[in-house]
Short mmCIF file of C-alpha atoms (C1' of nucleotides) in Angstrom, two decimals:
data_model
loop_
_atom_site.label_atom_id
_atom_site.label_comp_id
_atom_site.label_asym_id
_atom_site.label_seq_id
_atom_site.Cartn_x
_atom_site.Cartn_y
_atom_site.Cartn_z
CA MET A 861 -32.82 -17.48 -7.24
CA ARG A 862 -32.87 -14.65 -4.47
CA THR A 863 -33.41 -17.04 -1.28
CA ALA A 864 -32.63 -14.99 1.56
CA PRO A 865 -34.91 -13.41 3.65
CA ALA A 866 -36.12 -9.63 2.14
CA ARG A 867 -33.39 -7.56 4.07
CA ARG A 868 -34.59 -4.43 6.73
CA VAL A 869 -33.59 -1.24 5.21
CA ARG A 870 -32.44 -0.45 8.33
CA PRO A 871 -29.99 -2.41 9.33
CA ASP A 872 -29.80 -3.66 12.63
CA THR A 873 -27.68 -1.59 15.57
CA ALA A 874 -24.01 -4.01 16.18
CA GLU A 875 -24.45 -3.74 11.83
CA GLN A 876 -24.72 -0.04 12.24
CA ILE A 877 -21.70 0.05 14.84
CA LEU A 878 -19.60 -1.48 12.79
CA ASP A 879 -19.99 0.04 10.21
CA VAL A 880 -19.10 3.77 11.81
CA ALA A 881 -16.30 1.61 13.65
CA GLU A 882 -15.34 -0.04 10.72
CA ARG A 883 -14.66 3.18 8.84
CA LEU A 884 -13.06 4.84 12.01
CA VAL A 885 -10.01 2.49 12.45
CA GLN A 886 -9.64 2.38 8.83
CA MET A 887 -8.64 6.48 9.06
CA ARG A 888 -7.35 6.93 12.11
CA GLY A 889 -6.68 2.98 12.95
CA PHE A 890 -7.35 0.97 16.44
CA ASN A 891 -6.16 2.71 19.04
CA ASP A 892 -7.28 6.54 17.73
CA PHE A 893 -11.14 5.75 17.15
CA SER A 894 -13.30 4.83 20.85
CA TYR A 895 -16.29 3.88 21.92
CA ALA A 896 -17.45 8.09 22.06
CA ASP A 897 -15.87 8.60 18.74
CA VAL A 898 -18.74 5.50 17.07
CA SER A 899 -21.37 6.53 19.97
CA ALA A 900 -21.67 10.46 18.85
CA GLU A 901 -22.20 9.93 15.11
CA LEU A 902 -24.91 6.94 15.63
CA GLY A 903 -26.93 8.86 18.79
CA ILE A 904 -26.97 6.18 20.88
CA THR A 905 -24.23 6.22 25.03
CA LYS A 906 -21.30 4.41 25.12
CA ALA A 907 -23.57 1.74 27.80
CA SER A 908 -25.45 0.83 24.86
CA LEU A 909 -22.46 -0.06 22.28
CA HIS A 910 -20.97 -2.19 25.47
CA HIS A 911 -24.08 -4.65 24.74
CA HIS A 912 -23.47 -5.27 21.33
CA PHE A 913 -19.89 -5.58 22.09
CA ARG A 914 -18.60 -6.20 25.32
CA THR A 915 -15.71 -5.42 24.68
CA LYS A 916 -12.99 -2.99 22.39
CA ALA A 917 -11.65 -6.36 21.84
CA GLU A 918 -14.11 -8.10 21.26
CA LEU A 919 -15.19 -5.17 18.86
CA GLY A 920 -11.82 -5.32 16.70
CA ARG A 921 -12.69 -9.40 16.68
CA ARG A 922 -15.79 -8.92 14.70
CA LEU A 923 -14.34 -6.38 12.35
CA ILE A 924 -11.79 -8.30 10.79
CA GLU A 925 -13.78 -11.47 10.94
CA ARG A 926 -16.74 -8.94 8.37
CA TYR A 927 -14.34 -8.01 7.07
CA HIS A 928 -12.86 -11.04 5.38
CA ARG A 929 -15.65 -12.51 4.90
CA ARG A 930 -17.11 -9.88 2.71
CA PHE A 931 -13.44 -9.93 0.91
CA ALA A 932 -13.35 -13.28 0.51
CA GLU A 933 -17.06 -13.19 -1.61
CA ALA A 934 -15.81 -10.14 -3.61
CA LEU A 935 -12.41 -13.07 -4.64
CA ALA A 936 -15.90 -15.90 -5.49
CA VAL A 937 -17.14 -12.47 -7.54
CA ILE A 938 -14.04 -12.01 -9.71
CA ASP A 939 -13.76 -15.74 -9.10
CA ARG A 940 -17.24 -16.32 -11.34
CA GLY A 941 -16.55 -13.94 -13.59
CA GLY A 942 -13.52 -16.25 -15.49
CA ALA A 943 -11.71 -14.20 -16.52
CA GLY A 944 -8.12 -14.67 -17.45
CA ALA A 945 -5.14 -14.53 -15.00
CA PRO A 946 -4.23 -10.65 -16.07
CA ALA A 947 -7.70 -9.14 -15.68
CA LYS A 948 -8.63 -10.77 -12.61
CA LEU A 949 -5.66 -9.08 -10.96
CA ARG A 950 -6.82 -5.81 -12.29
CA GLU A 951 -10.19 -6.64 -10.16
CA TYR A 952 -8.39 -7.23 -7.14
CA VAL A 953 -6.12 -4.41 -7.61
CA ALA A 954 -9.55 -2.27 -8.44
CA LEU A 955 -10.87 -3.75 -5.05
CA TYR A 956 -8.32 -1.96 -3.05
CA ALA A 957 -8.71 1.34 -5.24
CA ASP A 958 -12.19 1.19 -4.20
CA VAL A 959 -11.15 1.78 -0.56
CA LEU A 960 -8.56 3.92 -1.30
CA ARG A 961 -11.48 6.59 -2.92
CA ARG A 962 -13.55 6.30 -0.32
CA ASP A 963 -10.77 8.01 2.08
CA ARG A 964 -9.14 4.66 3.91
CA LEU A 965 -6.77 2.34 4.04
CA CYS A 966 -7.18 -1.64 3.94
CA LEU A 967 -8.81 -2.63 7.40
CA CYS A 968 -6.07 -4.85 8.35
CA GLY A 969 -3.47 -2.80 6.89
CA MET A 970 -3.93 -0.17 9.21
CA LEU A 971 -4.40 -3.05 11.91
CA ALA A 972 -0.86 -4.80 10.55
CA ALA A 973 1.12 -1.28 11.72
CA ASP A 974 -1.14 -1.15 15.36
CA PHE A 975 -0.44 -4.87 15.20
CA ASP A 976 2.20 -4.51 18.61
CA THR A 977 -0.36 -2.96 20.44
CA LEU A 978 -3.33 -5.41 19.41
CA PRO A 979 -4.99 -8.78 21.38
CA ARG A 980 -4.20 -12.13 20.56
CA PRO A 981 -7.17 -12.58 18.39
CA MET A 982 -6.95 -9.94 16.65
CA LYS A 983 -3.42 -10.72 15.91
CA LEU A 984 -4.15 -14.17 14.18
CA ARG A 985 -7.29 -12.67 12.11
CA ILE A 986 -5.63 -10.43 10.60
CA ARG A 987 -2.84 -12.72 9.61
CA GLY A 988 -5.95 -15.06 8.17
CA PHE A 989 -7.42 -12.03 6.01
CA PHE A 990 -4.04 -11.69 4.75
CA ASP A 991 -3.07 -15.48 4.16
CA GLU A 992 -5.83 -15.69 2.35
CA ASN A 993 -4.53 -12.93 -0.12
CA GLU A 994 -1.74 -14.65 -0.67
CA ARG A 995 -3.40 -18.04 -0.99
CA TRP A 996 -6.03 -16.94 -4.03
CA LEU A 997 -3.06 -14.27 -5.77
CA ALA A 998 -0.48 -17.30 -5.90
CA GLY A 999 -3.39 -19.50 -7.80
CA VAL A 1000 -4.03 -16.55 -10.24
CA LEU A 1001 -0.42 -15.54 -10.84
CA GLU A 1002 -0.22 -20.29 -11.81
CA GLU A 1003 -2.85 -19.94 -13.98
CA GLY A 1004 -1.64 -17.14 -15.44
CA VAL A 1005 1.49 -19.19 -15.53
CA ARG A 1006 -0.09 -22.02 -17.14
CA SER A 1007 -2.33 -20.35 -20.02
CA GLY A 1008 1.14 -18.23 -20.67
CA SER A 1009 0.08 -14.49 -19.77
CA ILE A 1010 2.39 -14.23 -16.55
CA ARG A 1011 5.69 -14.66 -16.02
CA LEU A 1012 7.03 -14.68 -12.61
CA ARG A 1013 11.02 -15.35 -11.70
CA GLY A 1014 9.96 -16.80 -7.99
CA SER A 1015 7.32 -18.79 -7.43
CA ALA A 1016 3.96 -17.82 -7.27
CA ARG A 1017 3.72 -17.76 -3.32
CA ASP A 1018 6.34 -15.86 -3.06
CA ALA A 1019 4.63 -13.28 -5.77
CA ALA A 1020 1.72 -13.14 -4.28
CA ARG A 1021 3.60 -11.85 -0.82
CA MET A 1022 5.26 -9.51 -2.51
CA VAL A 1023 2.37 -7.97 -4.24
CA VAL A 1024 0.24 -7.74 -1.18
CA GLY A 1025 2.53 -6.08 0.52
CA ALA A 1026 3.09 -3.76 -3.00
CA LEU A 1027 -1.07 -2.36 -2.53
CA GLU A 1028 -0.76 -2.35 0.84
CA GLY A 1029 2.38 -0.31 1.03
CA ALA A 1030 0.99 1.98 -2.18
CA MET A 1031 -2.33 2.78 -0.96
CA LEU A 1032 -0.26 4.28 2.81
CA LEU A 1033 1.65 6.37 0.79
CA ALA A 1034 -0.68 7.15 -1.69
CA ARG A 1035 -3.28 8.79 1.41
CA SER A 1036 -0.37 10.58 2.57
CA TYR A 1037 -0.26 12.32 -0.66
CA GLY A 1038 -3.99 12.73 -0.58
CA ASP A 1039 -3.70 11.48 -4.30
CA ALA A 1040 -4.83 7.81 -5.23
CA ALA A 1041 -3.34 8.45 -8.25
CA ARG A 1042 0.09 7.83 -6.92
CA PHE A 1043 -2.13 4.27 -5.76
CA ASP A 1044 -2.47 3.45 -9.40
CA ALA A 1045 0.88 4.55 -11.21
CA ALA A 1046 2.36 2.15 -8.36
CA ALA A 1047 -0.18 -0.89 -9.28
CA ASP A 1048 0.01 0.09 -13.09
CA GLN A 1049 3.51 -1.32 -12.44
CA LEU A 1050 3.88 -3.50 -10.33
CA LEU A 1051 0.71 -5.34 -12.50
CA ALA A 1052 3.08 -4.45 -15.48
CA GLU A 1053 6.05 -6.36 -14.47
CA LEU A 1054 3.42 -9.50 -14.20
CA VAL A 1055 1.65 -9.68 -17.18
CA GLY A 1056 3.94 -10.63 -19.69
CA MET B 531 40.60 11.98 9.58
CA ARG B 532 38.10 11.80 12.83
CA THR B 533 37.92 16.20 13.05
CA ALA B 534 35.19 16.47 14.92
CA PRO B 535 35.14 16.36 19.51
CA ALA B 536 35.99 12.98 20.86
CA ARG B 537 32.00 12.32 21.92
CA ARG B 538 30.13 11.80 25.43
CA VAL B 539 29.75 8.89 26.29
CA ARG B 540 26.37 9.06 27.86
CA PRO B 541 24.13 10.97 25.28
CA ASP B 542 22.57 13.80 26.78
CA THR B 543 19.27 13.47 28.02
CA ALA B 544 17.05 15.66 24.93
CA GLU B 545 19.30 12.83 23.00
CA GLN B 546 18.21 9.50 24.65
CA ILE B 547 14.68 10.86 25.11
CA LEU B 548 14.65 11.26 21.29
CA ASP B 549 16.31 7.50 20.96
CA VAL B 550 13.48 6.20 23.59
CA ALA B 551 10.57 7.25 21.40
CA GLU B 552 11.80 7.06 18.18
CA ARG B 553 12.00 3.06 19.54
CA LEU B 554 8.47 3.12 20.99
CA VAL B 555 7.20 4.67 17.52
CA GLN B 556 8.34 2.39 14.91
CA MET B 557 7.15 -0.05 17.19
CA ARG B 558 3.63 1.18 18.77
CA GLY B 559 2.72 4.31 16.83
CA PHE B 560 2.78 7.98 17.71
CA ASN B 561 -0.28 7.79 19.24
CA ASP B 562 0.06 4.53 21.37
CA PHE B 563 3.26 6.03 23.09
CA SER B 564 3.07 8.41 25.88
CA TYR B 565 5.55 10.16 28.42
CA ALA B 566 4.96 8.17 30.60
CA ASP B 567 6.40 5.34 29.02
CA VAL B 568 9.81 7.16 28.24
CA SER B 569 9.73 8.79 31.60
CA ALA B 570 9.65 5.08 33.01
CA GLU B 571 12.32 4.15 31.06
CA LEU B 572 14.90 6.71 31.76
CA GLY B 573 13.95 6.99 35.35
CA ILE B 574 13.15 11.39 35.00
CA THR B 575 9.57 12.54 35.61
CA LYS B 576 7.62 13.69 32.57
CA ALA B 577 7.49 17.38 33.74
CA SER B 578 11.13 16.84 32.99
CA LEU B 579 10.85 15.39 29.41
CA HIS B 580 8.11 18.62 28.89
CA HIS B 581 11.38 20.70 29.39
CA HIS B 582 13.23 19.61 26.65
CA PHE B 583 10.22 19.11 24.18
CA ARG B 584 6.84 21.58 25.52
CA THR B 585 4.79 19.06 23.82
CA LYS B 586 3.92 15.82 22.18
CA ALA B 587 3.73 17.49 19.05
CA GLU B 588 7.86 18.96 19.01
CA LEU B 589 8.67 15.82 19.97
CA GLY B 590 7.07 13.77 16.63
CA ARG B 591 8.45 16.65 14.38
CA ARG B 592 11.84 16.33 16.29
CA LEU B 593 12.05 12.17 16.13
CA ILE B 594 11.23 13.72 11.94
CA GLU B 595 14.04 15.69 11.48
CA ARG B 596 16.08 13.44 12.92
CA TYR B 597 15.43 10.34 11.13
CA HIS B 598 15.00 11.94 7.83
CA ARG B 599 19.14 13.31 8.50
CA ARG B 600 20.51 10.52 9.54
CA PHE B 601 18.58 8.21 6.10
CA ALA B 602 20.25 11.18 4.64
CA GLU B 603 23.77 10.37 5.74
CA ALA B 604 22.72 7.00 4.51
CA LEU B 605 21.96 7.50 1.24
CA ALA B 606 25.34 9.68 1.43
CA VAL B 607 27.67 7.04 2.66
CA ILE B 608 25.84 4.59 -0.46
CA ASP B 609 26.61 6.97 -2.65
CA ARG B 610 30.07 7.75 -2.22
CA GLY B 611 30.67 4.05 -2.16
CA GLY B 612 30.67 4.81 -6.07
CA ALA B 613 29.15 0.83 -6.56
CA GLY B 614 27.04 0.58 -9.46
CA ALA B 615 23.41 0.85 -9.25
CA PRO B 616 22.39 -3.00 -8.39
CA ALA B 617 24.36 -2.79 -5.95
CA LYS B 618 23.35 0.50 -4.45
CA LEU B 619 19.73 -0.63 -4.42
CA ARG B 620 20.82 -3.11 -2.50
CA GLU B 621 22.56 -1.21 0.40
CA TYR B 622 19.11 0.97 -0.15
CA VAL B 623 17.24 -2.08 1.01
CA ALA B 624 19.60 -3.43 3.29
CA LEU B 625 18.82 0.37 5.07
CA TYR B 626 14.78 -0.92 6.13
CA ALA B 627 15.72 -4.94 6.10
CA ASP B 628 18.22 -3.82 9.52
CA VAL B 629 15.12 -1.44 10.95
CA LEU B 630 12.92 -4.43 10.44
CA ARG B 631 15.28 -6.87 12.28
CA ARG B 632 15.65 -4.59 15.38
CA ASP B 633 11.67 -5.10 15.15
CA ARG B 634 10.16 -1.58 14.19
CA LEU B 635 9.04 -0.44 11.81
CA CYS B 636 10.49 2.85 9.14
CA LEU B 637 9.32 5.90 11.60
CA CYS B 638 8.14 7.71 8.48
CA GLY B 639 6.14 4.51 7.25
CA MET B 640 4.63 3.97 10.98
CA LEU B 641 3.53 7.91 11.01
CA ALA B 642 1.88 7.15 7.40
CA ALA B 643 -0.32 4.45 9.18
CA ASP B 644 -1.10 7.21 11.98
CA PHE B 645 -1.67 10.30 9.12
CA ASP B 646 -5.27 11.61 9.58
CA THR B 647 -4.53 11.80 13.05
CA LEU B 648 -1.20 13.62 13.09
CA PRO B 649 -0.41 17.97 13.26
CA ARG B 650 -0.21 19.68 10.39
CA PRO B 651 3.97 20.14 11.16
CA MET B 652 4.49 16.94 11.25
CA LYS B 653 2.61 15.19 7.85
CA LEU B 654 4.59 18.15 5.78
CA ARG B 655 7.92 16.21 7.17
CA ILE B 656 6.45 12.55 6.80
CA ARG B 657 5.77 13.70 2.57
CA GLY B 658 9.35 15.55 2.71
CA PHE B 659 10.92 12.09 3.98
CA PHE B 660 9.54 10.10 1.31
CA ASP B 661 10.30 13.14 -1.31
CA GLU B 662 13.37 12.31 -0.02
CA ASN B 663 13.98 8.47 -0.85
CA GLU B 664 11.93 9.08 -4.50
CA ARG B 665 14.37 11.27 -5.39
CA TRP B 666 16.67 8.75 -4.60
CA LEU B 667 16.07 6.26 -5.51
CA ALA B 668 15.04 8.17 -8.90
CA GLY B 669 18.44 9.08 -9.26
CA VAL B 670 19.57 5.53 -8.73
CA LEU B 671 17.16 3.63 -11.33
CA GLU B 672 18.15 6.57 -14.12
CA GLU B 673 21.91 6.12 -13.73
CA GLY B 674 21.36 2.26 -13.68
CA VAL B 675 18.71 3.04 -17.00
CA ARG B 676 22.33 4.72 -18.71
CA SER B 677 24.92 1.98 -17.81
CA GLY B 678 22.61 -0.57 -19.14
CA SER B 679 22.04 -2.48 -15.91
CA ILE B 680 18.49 -1.64 -15.12
CA ARG B 681 15.44 -1.76 -16.73
CA LEU B 682 12.44 0.17 -16.40
CA ARG B 683 9.25 -0.06 -17.87
CA GLY B 684 8.08 3.77 -17.00
CA SER B 685 9.33 6.88 -15.74
CA ALA B 686 12.08 6.66 -12.93
CA ARG B 687 9.92 8.71 -10.61
CA ASP B 688 6.81 6.27 -10.86
CA ALA B 689 9.44 3.10 -10.16
CA ALA B 690 11.28 4.57 -7.86
CA ARG B 691 7.70 5.70 -5.76
CA MET B 692 6.58 1.93 -6.29
CA VAL B 693 9.46 0.79 -4.70
CA VAL B 694 8.94 2.88 -1.73
CA GLY B 695 5.81 1.91 -1.32
CA ALA B 696 6.52 -2.14 -1.90
CA LEU B 697 9.31 -1.69 0.80
CA GLU B 698 7.16 -0.02 3.24
CA GLY B 699 4.78 -2.36 3.21
CA ALA B 700 7.20 -5.39 2.70
CA MET B 701 7.75 -4.25 6.41
CA LEU B 702 4.80 -3.89 6.95
CA LEU B 703 3.67 -7.75 6.68
CA ALA B 704 6.73 -9.35 7.45
CA ARG B 705 6.54 -7.93 11.06
CA SER B 706 3.18 -8.72 11.03
CA TYR B 707 4.36 -12.37 11.32
CA GLY B 708 7.25 -11.41 12.90
CA ASP B 709 9.53 -13.20 9.93
CA ALA B 710 11.75 -10.53 8.59
CA ALA B 711 12.50 -13.55 5.63
CA ARG B 712 9.26 -12.62 4.72
CA PHE B 713 11.09 -8.93 4.11
CA ASP B 714 14.00 -9.75 1.97
CA ALA B 715 12.17 -12.77 -0.41
CA ALA B 716 9.79 -9.31 -1.49
CA ALA B 717 12.55 -6.86 -2.16
CA ASP B 718 14.34 -9.85 -4.00
CA GLN B 719 11.38 -10.24 -6.08
CA LEU B 720 11.51 -6.52 -6.49
CA LEU B 721 15.14 -5.74 -7.44
CA ALA B 722 15.01 -8.68 -9.62
CA GLU B 723 12.33 -7.63 -12.11
CA LEU B 724 14.35 -3.91 -12.21
CA VAL B 725 17.72 -5.68 -12.63
CA GLY B 726 17.93 -7.43 -15.64
"C1'" DG C 676 17.28 20.67 34.74
"C1'" DT C 677 14.43 18.01 38.22
"C1'" DC C 678 11.11 17.29 41.29
"C1'" DT C 679 6.49 17.28 43.14
"C1'" DA C 680 1.37 18.39 42.81
"C1'" DT C 681 -1.71 19.04 40.14
"C1'" DA C 682 -5.05 20.27 36.50
"C1'" DG C 683 -8.59 18.96 32.86
"C1'" DG C 684 -9.46 15.74 30.01
"C1'" DT C 685 -10.69 10.98 28.30
"C1'" DG C 686 -9.80 6.43 27.84
"C1'" DG C 687 -12.57 1.50 28.23
"C1'" DA C 688 -15.87 -0.42 30.86
"C1'" DT C 689 -19.64 -1.70 34.52
"C1'" DA C 690 -24.44 -1.53 37.80
"C1'" DG C 691 -28.42 -0.63 38.18
"C1'" DA C 692 -33.29 1.35 36.31
"C1'" DC C 693 -36.50 1.53 33.01
"C1'" DG D 819 -31.96 -2.55 24.48
"C1'" DT D 820 -31.36 2.06 25.52
"C1'" DC D 821 -30.56 4.86 29.53
"C1'" DT D 822 -28.27 7.87 33.90
"C1'" DA D 823 -24.38 7.42 36.66
"C1'" DT D 824 -19.90 6.37 38.08
"C1'" DC D 825 -15.40 4.58 38.51
"C1'" DC D 826 -10.41 4.20 37.38
"C1'" DA D 827 -6.72 4.37 34.88
"C1'" DC D 828 -4.45 6.88 32.18
"C1'" DC D 829 -3.71 11.24 28.74
"C1'" DT D 830 -1.00 15.73 27.46
"C1'" DA D 831 0.41 19.92 29.83
"C1'" DT D 832 1.64 23.31 33.85
"C1'" DA D 833 2.39 25.81 38.21
"C1'" DG D 834 5.95 26.62 41.28
"C1'" DA D 835 9.74 25.31 44.81
"C1'" DC D 836 14.51 23.67 44.87
#
DNA sequence: GTCTATAGGTGGATAGAC
DNA sequence: GTCTATCCACCTATAGAC
């Protein structure tokens, strides 16, 4: 079943850089982490970082692309599970909760706060990430409406947008109190409104 | 009816500094505006800014305090209006929408994204702002439950927390698309779930 | 209360050797 | 692919004259 070649035990340098940068952005924001931070953590010089990612804007763009790809894969896994709409929604919420439990915000939620200061290629990809969230959620909600497990007041698209915003905001608030349970409580309330 | 002394036409320098800094923080975040930005806009030197606000941390603290005070006054105005709970909720949402329409985020929503990088006095006051929002909203929701105009699934406190998060997140998302109508749609959905 | 001048640090980025 | 060395812009903050 596994057709890909065996993975290296140690990820290559570019991946390691993305790993560290991703965590720093999710915790501090795009403009509050530096090549120097990544350099110190990985034990290689800033000049070497520039060999892998020519500019910070390019590093930022690649960060979003990888995050989006992995998120889409997680959604595909949920889809393959074949659960009903309510269970799928709970799995979706769990993706957010897992991020928060590692003391991070959603990468794109954080970048949405930095939005005004970001280069255009990053802005477009942040929207692309949210668009995919909205599309997937709207599909699940419509499926739930058809099967009678979900009750919506407006369009599935508007409900999906509301849910994404509510979860991003709940993460933001929960982290300000260092209290992941705040996120869980908010998400539970939200789902209770949607699920019959 | 007006008992306060007539206001100066030109606000004093400290207020002007707060005005400019507040807008910059709401648009760009606390770490992406500088004394140089404010200096250029007001036509006074950075050294003069330091005369009014010794450190950036102090300026940040004062920003939150003023924002909190003004917000509390706006809530008091809503209370004095004597409307029912659903109308009060709509007025509350309008406070957020007005901020967004000036291309800004909530000051404390933005600072919540910067949270990890902020000095402790600012962190405590950001929580204080959200606490007040939560307290006021919970009161309105309870009033609505008593009068039968609001239907809650959990506690008023949890519902209030969910609403604050959802509105902050909706602002964040709406601004990323430069589309204030996204906020309105999300807020309408949210209120529709609470109001009967 | 405002200015000039400057300190001391960090930012992203580049040249060129190995 | 990694390094040393360096550039220049910008940051927050201070000293001291007016």
